[in-house]
């Protein structure tokens, strides 16, 4: 395994940035979809707390899954290209 070129390092950096930004966006969408009804409807504080917790947990899971998926796909693509 040889040294990585500057182009390889740049591609990895861009892919990590893309994974992070798309993970944040997906997590924000999930959080809004789960917690949104608490903002629109008049719900009790208990329901609001449960929705906040559920939205946070699901958003965190989606964030991690998105980052893992993007970076895993990039790693497999790099292996298939001979890199």
XYZ file of N, CA, C and O in Angstrom:
332
model
N 0.855 -1.170 0.000
C 0.000 0.000 0.000
C 0.903 1.236 0.000
O 1.674 1.460 0.917
N 0.766 2.027 -1.058
C 1.617 3.195 -1.198
C 1.051 4.407 -0.487
O -0.009 4.369 0.146
N 1.793 5.477 -0.624
C 1.343 6.737 -0.023
C 0.181 7.304 -0.825
O 0.101 7.128 -2.028
N -0.679 8.004 -0.139
C -1.809 8.642 -0.806
C -1.355 9.927 -1.477
O -0.550 10.682 -0.927
N -1.930 10.182 -2.630
C -1.623 11.425 -3.333
C -2.440 12.558 -2.724
O -3.386 12.324 -1.950
N -2.099 13.771 -3.100
C -2.870 14.926 -2.626
C -4.316 14.833 -3.103
O -5.242 15.171 -2.370
N -4.531 14.349 -4.309
C -5.892 14.195 -4.833
C -6.688 13.193 -4.003
O -7.882 13.403 -3.734
N -6.037 12.107 -3.584
C -6.710 11.120 -2.726
C -7.090 11.730 -1.387
O -8.203 11.517 -0.891
N -6.178 12.479 -0.800
C -6.456 13.120 0.496
C -7.572 14.151 0.356
O -8.436 14.265 1.231
N -7.569 14.900 -0.744
C -8.634 15.877 -0.982
C -9.986 15.185 -1.145
O -10.998 15.641 -0.624
N -10.003 14.075 -1.880
C -11.252 13.336 -2.086
C -11.798 12.811 -0.761
O -13.012 12.874 -0.515
N -10.914 12.320 0.090
C -11.349 11.815 1.396
C -11.921 12.956 2.240
O -12.968 12.813 2.887
N -11.234 14.109 2.221
C -11.704 15.264 2.993
C -13.079 15.712 2.516
O -13.974 15.983 3.331
N -13.263 15.789 1.214
C -14.554 16.209 0.663
C -15.639 15.198 1.009
O -16.765 15.568 1.362
N -15.312 13.925 0.940
C -16.302 12.892 1.253
C -16.706 12.935 2.721
O -17.877 12.766 3.059
N -15.766 13.183 3.605
C -16.090 13.308 5.026
C -16.992 14.523 5.256
O -17.972 14.450 6.001
N -16.667 15.629 4.604
C -17.508 16.826 4.720
C -18.910 16.577 4.204
O -19.901 16.979 4.830
N -19.014 15.904 3.057
C -20.322 15.579 2.500
C -21.106 14.675 3.448
O -22.304 14.879 3.671
N -20.438 13.671 4.001
C -21.104 12.754 4.924
C -21.630 13.515 6.137
O -22.758 13.289 6.582
N -20.822 14.435 6.673
C -21.233 15.201 7.848
C -22.427 16.111 7.533
O -23.419 16.125 8.272
N -22.341 16.863 6.430
C -23.421 17.793 6.080
C -24.710 17.042 5.758
O -25.798 17.416 6.221
N -24.616 15.971 4.965
C -25.833 15.228 4.629
C -26.397 14.521 5.860
O -27.622 14.386 6.001
N -25.522 14.096 6.779
C -25.993 13.491 8.032
C -26.732 14.497 8.895
O -27.770 14.184 9.477
N -26.206 15.716 8.963
C -26.884 16.777 9.721
C -28.249 17.095 9.115
O -29.238 17.262 9.839
N -28.295 17.178 7.796
C -29.550 17.495 7.121
C -30.593 16.393 7.358
O -31.748 16.676 7.697
N -30.182 15.139 7.198
C -31.107 14.024 7.414
C -31.583 13.980 8.863
O -32.768 13.748 9.136
N -30.669 14.216 9.801
C -31.043 14.210 11.217
C -32.021 15.336 11.531
O -32.973 15.146 12.293
N -31.790 16.505 10.941
C -32.703 17.635 11.168
C -34.095 17.332 10.622
O -35.109 17.671 11.257
N -34.159 16.690 9.461
C -35.461 16.316 8.904
C -36.194 15.329 9.800
O -37.399 15.476 10.047
N -35.472 14.339 10.306
C -36.091 13.345 11.185
C -36.540 13.999 12.490
O -37.655 13.749 12.969
N -35.690 14.849 13.052
C -36.065 15.518 14.296
C -37.334 16.356 14.083
O -38.264 16.304 14.885
N -37.368 17.111 12.984
C -38.547 17.936 12.697
C -39.796 17.110 12.464
O -40.892 17.488 12.886
N -39.649 15.973 11.794
C -40.810 15.125 11.524
C -41.373 14.517 12.795
O -42.584 14.384 12.949
N -40.487 14.154 13.731
C -40.959 13.531 14.972
C -41.448 14.585 15.964
O -42.492 14.418 16.588
N -40.701 15.671 16.109
C -41.054 16.672 17.115
C -42.035 17.720 16.587
O -42.679 18.414 17.371
N -42.179 17.827 15.286
C -43.047 18.826 14.675
C -44.465 18.876 15.229
O -44.991 19.967 15.482
N -45.118 17.738 15.411
C -46.481 17.784 15.950
C -46.578 18.467 17.315
O -47.591 19.088 17.630
N -45.535 18.387 18.120
C -45.559 19.051 19.425
C -45.579 20.570 19.257
O -46.091 21.282 20.119
N -44.999 21.052 18.161
C -45.008 22.490 17.905
C -46.337 22.961 17.327
O -46.760 24.085 17.582
N -46.986 22.097 16.561
C -48.223 22.468 15.886
C -49.437 22.300 16.795
O -50.314 23.166 16.836
N -49.484 21.198 17.516
C -50.631 20.905 18.358
C -50.322 21.219 19.819
O -49.174 21.232 20.233
N -51.373 21.431 20.573
C -51.220 21.704 22.002
C -51.128 20.367 22.734
O -52.127 19.691 22.959
N -49.894 19.983 23.074
C -49.682 18.705 23.749
C -49.214 18.961 25.174
O -48.708 20.035 25.501
N -49.382 17.948 26.007
C -48.965 18.079 27.403
C -47.438 18.108 27.496
O -46.736 17.655 26.588
N -46.920 18.620 28.601
C -45.457 18.633 28.774
C -44.834 17.240 28.741
O -43.711 17.070 28.266
N -45.565 16.242 29.214
C -45.049 14.877 29.190
C -44.906 14.384 27.759
O -43.875 13.811 27.390
N -45.915 14.613 26.945
C -45.858 14.201 25.541
C -44.746 14.960 24.823
O -44.006 14.395 24.020
N -44.616 16.233 25.128
C -43.556 17.037 24.522
C -42.176 16.495 24.894
O -41.282 16.404 24.037
N -42.003 16.098 26.152
C -40.725 15.538 26.594
C -40.439 14.206 25.903
O -39.302 13.942 25.489
N -41.455 13.374 25.768
C -41.282 12.080 25.100
C -40.935 12.293 23.628
O -40.039 11.627 23.086
N -41.628 13.220 22.977
C -41.327 13.498 21.572
C -39.923 14.075 21.401
O -39.229 13.755 20.436
N -39.506 14.913 22.332
C -38.151 15.467 22.271
C -37.114 14.359 22.394
O -36.144 14.317 21.629
N -37.314 13.470 23.348
C -36.384 12.360 23.545
C -36.368 11.442 22.324
O -35.298 11.079 21.821
N -37.541 11.073 21.841
C -37.623 10.178 20.679
C -37.001 10.827 19.447
O -36.266 10.175 18.693
N -37.279 12.105 19.256
C -36.722 12.813 18.098
C -35.199 12.887 18.191
O -34.504 12.688 17.187
N -34.683 13.147 19.366
C -33.231 13.215 19.546
C -32.548 11.885 19.301
O -31.505 11.825 18.641
N -33.129 10.826 19.828
C -32.547 9.494 19.647
C -32.594 9.088 18.178
O -31.592 8.613 17.620
N -33.733 9.283 17.542
C -33.854 8.916 16.135
C -32.962 9.777 15.248
O -32.343 9.270 14.306
N -32.888 11.061 15.536
C -32.028 11.943 14.750
C -30.566 11.535 14.889
O -29.821 11.517 13.899
N -30.149 11.197 16.093
C -28.779 10.739 16.301
C -28.491 9.444 15.553
O -27.419 9.283 14.952
N -29.444 8.531 15.569
C -29.271 7.263 14.855
C -29.192 7.492 13.349
O -28.345 6.901 12.668
N -30.064 8.351 12.833
C -30.044 8.655 11.400
C -28.728 9.320 11.013
O -28.140 9.011 9.974
N -28.246 10.226 11.848
C -26.968 10.897 11.591
C -25.835 9.874 11.479
O -25.072 9.875 10.513
N -25.743 8.984 12.441
C -24.681 7.979 12.425
C -24.821 7.013 11.258
O -23.831 6.644 10.615
N -26.044 6.599 10.967
C -26.260 5.692 9.840
C -25.909 6.354 8.513
O -25.327 5.716 7.632
N -26.258 7.622 8.362
C -25.952 8.328 7.114
C -24.442 8.467 6.927
O -23.917 8.213 5.840
N -23.743 8.865 7.964
C -22.285 9.006 7.865
C -21.642 7.657 7.548
O -20.776 7.553 6.676
N -22.081 6.608 8.233
C -21.540 5.282 8.000
C -21.784 4.831 6.567
O -20.887 4.320 5.893
N -22.994 5.038 6.081
C -23.346 4.622 4.723
C -22.492 5.351 3.681
O -21.936 4.727 2.770
N -22.374 6.663 3.802
C -21.616 7.447 2.824
C -20.150 7.047 2.828
O -19.546 6.821 1.771
N -19.551 6.954 4.008
C -18.127 6.645 4.073
C -17.841 5.193 3.697
O -16.802 4.899 3.083
N -18.735 4.284 4.017
C -18.552 2.897 3.633
C -18.625 2.766 2.111
O -17.816 2.083 1.484
N -19.608 3.437 1.514
C -19.749 3.417 0.059
C -18.505 4.002 -0.609
O -18.005 3.474 -1.597
N -17.970 5.086 -0.053
C -16.758 5.699 -0.602
C -15.573 4.744 -0.487
O -14.788 4.605 -1.431
N -15.452 4.070 0.646
C -14.356 3.123 0.833
C -14.434 1.960 -0.130
O -13.423 1.524 -0.691
N -15.626 1.433 -0.368
C -15.788 0.327 -1.321
C -15.501 0.792 -2.740
O -14.906 0.057 -3.511
N -15.923 2.003 -3.064
C -15.654 2.542 -4.404
C -14.154 2.717 -4.622
O -13.633 2.405 -5.677
N -13.440 3.188 -3.607
C -12.000 3.371 -3.711
C -11.285 2.035 -3.857
O -10.316 1.922 -4.607
N -11.767 0.991 -3.176
C -11.172 -0.331 -3.307
C -11.364 -0.886 -4.718
O -10.461 -1.493 -5.284
N -12.552 -0.672 -5.281
C -12.837 -1.172 -6.621
C -12.069 -0.430 -7.693
O -11.821 -0.976 -8.769
N -11.689 0.808 -7.431
C -10.909 1.596 -8.377
C -9.428 1.273 -8.295
O -8.628 1.849 -9.017
N -9.064 0.404 -7.375
C -7.672 0.028 -7.220
C -6.908 0.935 -6.282
O -5.692 0.901 -6.213
N -7.639 1.780 -5.507
C -6.971 2.742 -4.628
C -6.832 2.272 -3.287
O -6.604 1.692 -2.456
